[in-house]
Short mmCIF file of N, CA, C and O in Angstrom, two decimals:
data_model
loop_
_atom_site.label_atom_id
_atom_site.label_comp_id
_atom_site.label_asym_id
_atom_site.label_seq_id
_atom_site.Cartn_x
_atom_site.Cartn_y
_atom_site.Cartn_z
N UNK A 1 -20.61 -17.41 -4.85
CA UNK A 1 -19.86 -17.08 -6.03
C UNK A 1 -18.71 -18.09 -6.18
O UNK A 1 -17.97 -18.35 -5.23
N UNK A 2 -18.54 -18.64 -7.36
CA UNK A 2 -17.45 -19.55 -7.61
C UNK A 2 -16.43 -18.87 -8.49
O UNK A 2 -16.82 -18.25 -9.54
N UNK A 3 -15.20 -18.93 -8.12
CA UNK A 3 -14.18 -18.26 -8.94
C UNK A 3 -12.99 -19.23 -9.08
O UNK A 3 -12.76 -20.12 -8.23
N UNK A 4 -12.22 -19.04 -10.09
CA UNK A 4 -11.07 -19.88 -10.38
C UNK A 4 -9.99 -19.51 -9.31
O UNK A 4 -9.72 -18.42 -9.06
N UNK A 5 -9.39 -20.61 -8.78
CA UNK A 5 -8.31 -20.46 -7.82
C UNK A 5 -7.02 -20.04 -8.59
O UNK A 5 -6.79 -20.46 -9.69
N UNK A 6 -6.25 -19.18 -7.95
CA UNK A 6 -4.97 -18.74 -8.54
C UNK A 6 -3.86 -18.97 -7.50
O UNK A 6 -4.15 -18.91 -6.31
N UNK A 7 -2.68 -19.27 -7.96
CA UNK A 7 -1.56 -19.36 -7.08
C UNK A 7 -0.93 -17.98 -6.84
O UNK A 7 -0.67 -17.33 -7.81
N UNK A 8 -0.77 -17.64 -5.61
CA UNK A 8 -0.18 -16.32 -5.33
C UNK A 8 1.34 -16.49 -5.17
O UNK A 8 1.80 -17.41 -4.51
N UNK A 9 2.07 -15.57 -5.78
CA UNK A 9 3.52 -15.64 -5.58
C UNK A 9 3.93 -14.97 -4.29
O UNK A 9 4.92 -15.32 -3.68
N UNK A 10 3.21 -13.96 -3.93
CA UNK A 10 3.46 -13.25 -2.65
C UNK A 10 2.25 -12.41 -2.26
O UNK A 10 1.38 -12.18 -3.11
N UNK A 11 2.15 -12.11 -1.01
CA UNK A 11 1.08 -11.27 -0.56
C UNK A 11 1.66 -9.99 0.04
O UNK A 11 2.70 -10.00 0.68
N UNK A 12 1.00 -8.90 -0.18
CA UNK A 12 1.41 -7.56 0.26
C UNK A 12 0.32 -7.03 1.19
O UNK A 12 -0.85 -7.52 1.18
N UNK A 13 0.66 -6.10 2.02
CA UNK A 13 -0.32 -5.41 2.90
C UNK A 13 -0.41 -3.94 2.50
O UNK A 13 0.67 -3.29 2.34
N UNK A 14 -1.55 -3.46 2.32
CA UNK A 14 -1.75 -2.00 2.02
C UNK A 14 -3.10 -1.56 2.67
O UNK A 14 -4.12 -2.21 2.45
N UNK A 15 -3.01 -0.51 3.42
CA UNK A 15 -4.22 0.06 3.97
C UNK A 15 -4.06 1.58 3.99
O UNK A 15 -2.95 2.12 3.82
N UNK A 16 -5.19 2.21 4.23
CA UNK A 16 -5.14 3.66 4.44
C UNK A 16 -5.86 3.91 5.75
O UNK A 16 -6.98 3.31 5.98
N UNK A 17 -5.27 4.67 6.61
CA UNK A 17 -5.92 4.93 7.92
C UNK A 17 -5.58 6.36 8.40
O UNK A 17 -4.68 7.01 7.86
N UNK A 18 -6.31 6.77 9.33
CA UNK A 18 -6.07 8.12 9.95
C UNK A 18 -4.96 7.92 10.95
O UNK A 18 -4.97 7.03 11.83
N UNK A 19 -3.96 8.87 10.86
CA UNK A 19 -2.81 8.80 11.73
C UNK A 19 -2.71 10.04 12.56
O UNK A 19 -2.61 11.16 12.02
N UNK A 20 -2.71 9.92 13.84
CA UNK A 20 -2.65 11.10 14.72
C UNK A 20 -1.34 11.80 14.61
O UNK A 20 -1.27 13.01 14.70
N UNK A 21 -0.22 11.04 14.43
CA UNK A 21 1.09 11.70 14.37
C UNK A 21 1.19 12.62 13.17
O UNK A 21 1.78 13.70 13.28
N UNK A 22 0.66 12.21 12.03
CA UNK A 22 0.74 13.11 10.86
C UNK A 22 -0.48 13.96 10.69
O UNK A 22 -0.51 14.84 9.81
N UNK A 23 -1.50 13.73 11.52
CA UNK A 23 -2.69 14.57 11.47
C UNK A 23 -3.59 14.42 10.29
O UNK A 23 -4.35 15.26 9.85
N UNK A 24 -3.54 13.21 9.70
CA UNK A 24 -4.37 12.88 8.54
C UNK A 24 -4.22 11.48 8.07
O UNK A 24 -3.60 10.63 8.73
N UNK A 25 -4.72 11.18 6.89
CA UNK A 25 -4.59 9.84 6.37
C UNK A 25 -3.17 9.44 5.93
O UNK A 25 -2.42 10.34 5.49
N UNK A 26 -2.87 8.15 6.09
CA UNK A 26 -1.58 7.65 5.63
C UNK A 26 -1.84 6.26 4.98
O UNK A 26 -2.73 5.58 5.36
N UNK A 27 -0.98 5.97 3.96
CA UNK A 27 -0.93 4.61 3.46
C UNK A 27 0.00 3.86 4.43
O UNK A 27 1.07 4.37 4.71
N UNK A 28 -0.42 2.70 4.80
CA UNK A 28 0.48 1.76 5.57
C UNK A 28 0.66 0.57 4.71
O UNK A 28 -0.31 -0.04 4.22
N UNK A 29 1.90 0.20 4.42
CA UNK A 29 2.23 -0.90 3.49
C UNK A 29 3.33 -1.74 4.02
O UNK A 29 4.18 -1.30 4.77
N UNK A 30 3.32 -3.04 3.58
CA UNK A 30 4.40 -3.94 3.89
C UNK A 30 4.49 -5.02 2.95
O UNK A 30 3.48 -5.47 2.35
N UNK A 31 5.75 -5.51 2.68
CA UNK A 31 5.92 -6.69 1.86
C UNK A 31 5.52 -7.99 2.59
O UNK A 31 5.40 -9.03 1.98
N UNK A 32 5.29 -7.86 3.88
CA UNK A 32 4.91 -9.00 4.70
C UNK A 32 3.40 -9.06 4.83
O UNK A 32 2.88 -8.99 5.93
N UNK A 33 2.75 -9.19 3.72
CA UNK A 33 1.31 -9.30 3.74
C UNK A 33 0.82 -10.68 4.10
O UNK A 33 1.62 -11.63 4.13
N UNK A 34 -0.49 -10.82 4.29
CA UNK A 34 -1.04 -12.14 4.62
C UNK A 34 -0.74 -12.59 6.03
O UNK A 34 -0.98 -13.76 6.36
N UNK A 35 -0.27 -11.68 6.88
CA UNK A 35 0.00 -12.03 8.24
C UNK A 35 -0.56 -10.96 9.14
O UNK A 35 -1.04 -9.92 8.69
N UNK A 36 -0.47 -11.13 10.42
CA UNK A 36 -0.97 -10.17 11.40
C UNK A 36 -0.06 -8.93 11.35
O UNK A 36 1.09 -9.00 11.81
N UNK A 37 -0.54 -7.81 10.84
CA UNK A 37 0.28 -6.64 10.70
C UNK A 37 0.79 -6.09 12.04
O UNK A 37 1.88 -5.55 12.11
N UNK A 38 -0.02 -6.28 13.07
CA UNK A 38 0.45 -5.84 14.41
C UNK A 38 1.68 -6.62 14.84
O UNK A 38 2.58 -6.10 15.45
N UNK A 39 1.69 -7.90 14.51
CA UNK A 39 2.83 -8.76 14.83
C UNK A 39 4.06 -8.31 14.00
O UNK A 39 5.20 -8.23 14.52
N UNK A 40 3.82 -7.97 12.74
CA UNK A 40 4.94 -7.45 11.94
C UNK A 40 5.47 -6.15 12.51
O UNK A 40 6.70 -5.97 12.62
N UNK A 41 4.60 -5.27 12.89
CA UNK A 41 4.98 -4.00 13.49
C UNK A 41 5.80 -4.19 14.75
O UNK A 41 6.77 -3.44 15.05
N UNK A 42 5.43 -5.20 15.53
CA UNK A 42 6.15 -5.42 16.82
C UNK A 42 7.51 -6.05 16.55
O UNK A 42 8.50 -5.69 17.19
N UNK A 43 7.57 -7.06 15.64
CA UNK A 43 8.76 -7.82 15.42
C UNK A 43 9.78 -7.19 14.43
O UNK A 43 10.96 -7.34 14.61
N UNK A 44 9.19 -6.59 13.40
CA UNK A 44 10.08 -6.03 12.33
C UNK A 44 9.44 -4.70 11.90
O UNK A 44 8.92 -4.62 10.76
N UNK A 45 9.52 -3.67 12.74
CA UNK A 45 8.85 -2.37 12.35
C UNK A 45 9.46 -1.78 11.09
O UNK A 45 8.75 -0.98 10.38
N UNK A 46 10.71 -2.10 10.73
CA UNK A 46 11.29 -1.55 9.53
C UNK A 46 10.65 -2.14 8.26
O UNK A 46 10.86 -1.60 7.17
N UNK A 47 9.82 -3.16 8.42
CA UNK A 47 9.14 -3.77 7.25
C UNK A 47 7.84 -3.09 6.95
O UNK A 47 7.13 -3.45 5.99
N UNK A 48 7.49 -2.06 7.75
CA UNK A 48 6.25 -1.30 7.54
C UNK A 48 6.59 0.09 7.02
O UNK A 48 7.43 0.78 7.58
N UNK A 49 5.92 0.49 5.97
CA UNK A 49 6.18 1.81 5.35
C UNK A 49 4.92 2.66 5.44
O UNK A 49 3.80 2.16 5.26
N UNK A 50 5.14 3.92 5.80
CA UNK A 50 3.97 4.86 5.91
C UNK A 50 4.20 5.97 4.99
O UNK A 50 5.31 6.55 4.86
N UNK A 51 3.11 6.36 4.22
CA UNK A 51 3.19 7.48 3.32
C UNK A 51 2.00 8.35 3.58
O UNK A 51 0.85 7.96 3.37
N UNK A 52 2.20 9.59 4.05
CA UNK A 52 1.12 10.49 4.38
C UNK A 52 0.37 10.89 3.04
O UNK A 52 0.99 10.93 1.97
N UNK A 53 -0.91 11.19 3.21
CA UNK A 53 -1.75 11.54 2.08
C UNK A 53 -2.36 12.91 2.45
O UNK A 53 -2.99 13.04 3.48
N UNK A 54 -2.20 13.85 1.58
CA UNK A 54 -2.80 15.19 1.79
C UNK A 54 -4.32 15.11 1.64
O UNK A 54 -4.80 14.51 0.66
N UNK A 55 -5.02 15.69 2.58
CA UNK A 55 -6.49 15.72 2.50
C UNK A 55 -6.94 16.74 1.46
O UNK A 55 -8.14 16.75 1.10
N UNK A 56 -6.07 17.59 1.02
CA UNK A 56 -6.37 18.57 0.03
C UNK A 56 -6.17 18.07 -1.38
O UNK A 56 -7.03 18.14 -2.24
N UNK A 57 -4.98 17.46 -1.62
CA UNK A 57 -4.69 17.00 -3.01
C UNK A 57 -4.89 15.52 -3.22
O UNK A 57 -4.87 15.06 -4.38
N UNK A 58 -5.01 14.74 -2.17
CA UNK A 58 -5.09 13.25 -2.31
C UNK A 58 -3.73 12.67 -2.57
O UNK A 58 -2.70 13.35 -2.48
N UNK A 59 -3.72 11.38 -2.89
CA UNK A 59 -2.43 10.71 -3.09
C UNK A 59 -1.72 11.22 -4.32
O UNK A 59 -2.32 11.49 -5.36
N UNK A 60 -0.41 11.40 -4.21
CA UNK A 60 0.39 11.92 -5.30
C UNK A 60 1.13 10.75 -6.00
O UNK A 60 1.62 9.85 -5.32
N UNK A 61 1.16 10.81 -7.31
CA UNK A 61 1.75 9.76 -8.08
C UNK A 61 3.21 9.41 -7.67
O UNK A 61 3.58 8.30 -7.50
N UNK A 62 4.03 10.48 -7.48
CA UNK A 62 5.40 10.29 -7.09
C UNK A 62 5.54 9.52 -5.76
O UNK A 62 6.36 8.65 -5.62
N UNK A 63 4.65 9.85 -4.83
CA UNK A 63 4.67 9.13 -3.55
C UNK A 63 4.29 7.65 -3.69
O UNK A 63 4.84 6.78 -3.06
N UNK A 64 3.29 7.42 -4.62
CA UNK A 64 2.83 6.03 -4.82
C UNK A 64 3.90 5.25 -5.57
O UNK A 64 4.04 4.01 -5.36
N UNK A 65 4.66 5.86 -6.43
CA UNK A 65 5.74 5.21 -7.15
C UNK A 65 6.78 4.75 -6.13
O UNK A 65 7.25 3.66 -6.13
N UNK A 66 7.17 5.64 -5.18
CA UNK A 66 8.11 5.27 -4.12
C UNK A 66 7.58 4.15 -3.27
O UNK A 66 8.30 3.23 -2.93
N UNK A 67 6.32 4.20 -2.97
CA UNK A 67 5.69 3.14 -2.17
C UNK A 67 5.72 1.80 -2.89
O UNK A 67 6.06 0.77 -2.32
N UNK A 68 5.39 1.80 -4.22
CA UNK A 68 5.45 0.60 -5.01
C UNK A 68 6.85 0.03 -5.01
O UNK A 68 7.05 -1.20 -4.90
N UNK A 69 7.87 0.84 -5.14
CA UNK A 69 9.25 0.39 -5.09
C UNK A 69 9.62 -0.21 -3.78
O UNK A 69 10.24 -1.29 -3.69
N UNK A 70 9.16 0.36 -2.66
CA UNK A 70 9.39 -0.17 -1.37
C UNK A 70 8.70 -1.50 -1.19
O UNK A 70 9.14 -2.40 -0.36
N UNK A 71 7.62 -1.72 -1.87
CA UNK A 71 6.85 -2.99 -1.82
C UNK A 71 7.47 -4.07 -2.71
O UNK A 71 7.01 -5.20 -2.78
N UNK A 72 8.56 -3.70 -3.40
CA UNK A 72 9.27 -4.68 -4.19
C UNK A 72 8.95 -4.74 -5.68
O UNK A 72 9.47 -5.60 -6.37
N UNK A 73 8.13 -3.80 -6.11
CA UNK A 73 7.89 -3.75 -7.59
C UNK A 73 9.12 -3.10 -8.24
O UNK A 73 9.52 -2.06 -7.85
N UNK A 74 9.68 -3.78 -9.25
CA UNK A 74 10.91 -3.28 -9.88
C UNK A 74 10.70 -2.91 -11.30
O UNK A 74 11.31 -1.98 -11.82
N UNK A 75 9.88 -3.70 -12.02
CA UNK A 75 9.62 -3.36 -13.44
C UNK A 75 8.74 -2.17 -13.55
O UNK A 75 7.72 -2.06 -12.78
N UNK A 76 8.96 -1.32 -14.51
CA UNK A 76 8.17 -0.13 -14.69
C UNK A 76 6.71 -0.47 -14.88
O UNK A 76 5.82 0.27 -14.36
N UNK A 77 6.44 -1.49 -15.62
CA UNK A 77 5.04 -1.87 -15.83
C UNK A 77 4.32 -2.30 -14.55
O UNK A 77 3.16 -2.03 -14.34
N UNK A 78 5.07 -2.99 -13.64
CA UNK A 78 4.51 -3.36 -12.34
C UNK A 78 4.21 -2.13 -11.48
O UNK A 78 3.19 -2.07 -10.86
N UNK A 79 5.18 -1.21 -11.48
CA UNK A 79 5.01 0.04 -10.74
C UNK A 79 3.82 0.87 -11.26
O UNK A 79 2.98 1.29 -10.50
N UNK A 80 3.73 0.95 -12.57
CA UNK A 80 2.62 1.68 -13.17
C UNK A 80 1.30 1.05 -12.82
O UNK A 80 0.30 1.73 -12.51
N UNK A 81 1.22 -0.33 -12.88
CA UNK A 81 -0.04 -1.02 -12.53
C UNK A 81 -0.39 -0.80 -11.05
O UNK A 81 -1.55 -0.57 -10.72
N UNK A 82 0.60 -0.85 -10.16
CA UNK A 82 0.37 -0.73 -8.74
C UNK A 82 -0.19 0.70 -8.46
O UNK A 82 -1.16 0.89 -7.76
N UNK A 83 0.46 1.73 -9.07
CA UNK A 83 0.02 3.10 -8.89
C UNK A 83 -1.40 3.27 -9.43
O UNK A 83 -2.27 3.87 -8.78
N UNK A 84 -1.64 2.73 -10.62
CA UNK A 84 -2.98 2.79 -11.22
C UNK A 84 -4.07 2.23 -10.29
O UNK A 84 -5.10 2.86 -10.10
N UNK A 85 -3.83 1.05 -9.76
CA UNK A 85 -4.80 0.38 -8.96
C UNK A 85 -5.09 1.14 -7.66
O UNK A 85 -6.21 1.21 -7.21
N UNK A 86 -4.05 1.64 -7.05
CA UNK A 86 -4.21 2.38 -5.83
C UNK A 86 -4.94 3.70 -6.08
O UNK A 86 -5.91 4.06 -5.34
N UNK A 87 -4.66 4.40 -7.19
CA UNK A 87 -5.33 5.62 -7.53
C UNK A 87 -6.86 5.31 -7.83
O UNK A 87 -7.71 6.11 -7.47
N UNK A 88 -7.09 4.18 -8.50
CA UNK A 88 -8.46 3.82 -8.76
C UNK A 88 -9.24 3.57 -7.46
O UNK A 88 -10.42 3.97 -7.34
N UNK A 89 -8.60 2.92 -6.54
CA UNK A 89 -9.26 2.63 -5.24
C UNK A 89 -9.49 3.92 -4.47
O UNK A 89 -10.37 4.01 -3.63
N UNK A 90 -8.66 4.92 -4.71
CA UNK A 90 -8.74 6.18 -3.99
C UNK A 90 -9.67 7.19 -4.68
O UNK A 90 -9.80 8.31 -4.20
N UNK A 91 -10.36 6.78 -5.69
CA UNK A 91 -11.32 7.70 -6.31
C UNK A 91 -12.42 8.09 -5.34
O UNK A 91 -13.04 9.12 -5.46
N UNK A 92 -12.64 7.25 -4.31
CA UNK A 92 -13.58 7.64 -3.30
C UNK A 92 -12.89 8.68 -2.40
O UNK A 92 -11.76 8.46 -1.99
N UNK A 93 -13.51 9.76 -2.19
CA UNK A 93 -12.88 10.88 -1.53
C UNK A 93 -12.42 10.53 -0.14
O UNK A 93 -13.07 9.84 0.57
N UNK A 94 -11.23 11.02 0.20
CA UNK A 94 -10.71 10.88 1.56
C UNK A 94 -11.17 12.10 2.34
O UNK A 94 -10.75 13.26 2.08
N UNK A 95 -12.13 11.89 3.17
CA UNK A 95 -12.67 13.00 4.00
C UNK A 95 -13.18 12.53 5.33
O UNK A 95 -13.43 11.44 5.55
#
């Protein structure tokens, strides 16, 4: 597949994983994307944000808004887009 190259202004890290401490899924995010997240966790743990996700209700918009802000989105349109894309990705059930 051939696609047009684009210049990235910044890279972010976002994943969802099972967390033993919270007993369920969590979003793990960082403004320091494009690098080894384990190295970020070791060197600058304050740069990693965790947001628990209820297995009953799924991700909540208010939590995702806060996460988007922590990732550096400041314009409301950027925050709305970020929340929308994460919710779209989460349409697959967390189970």
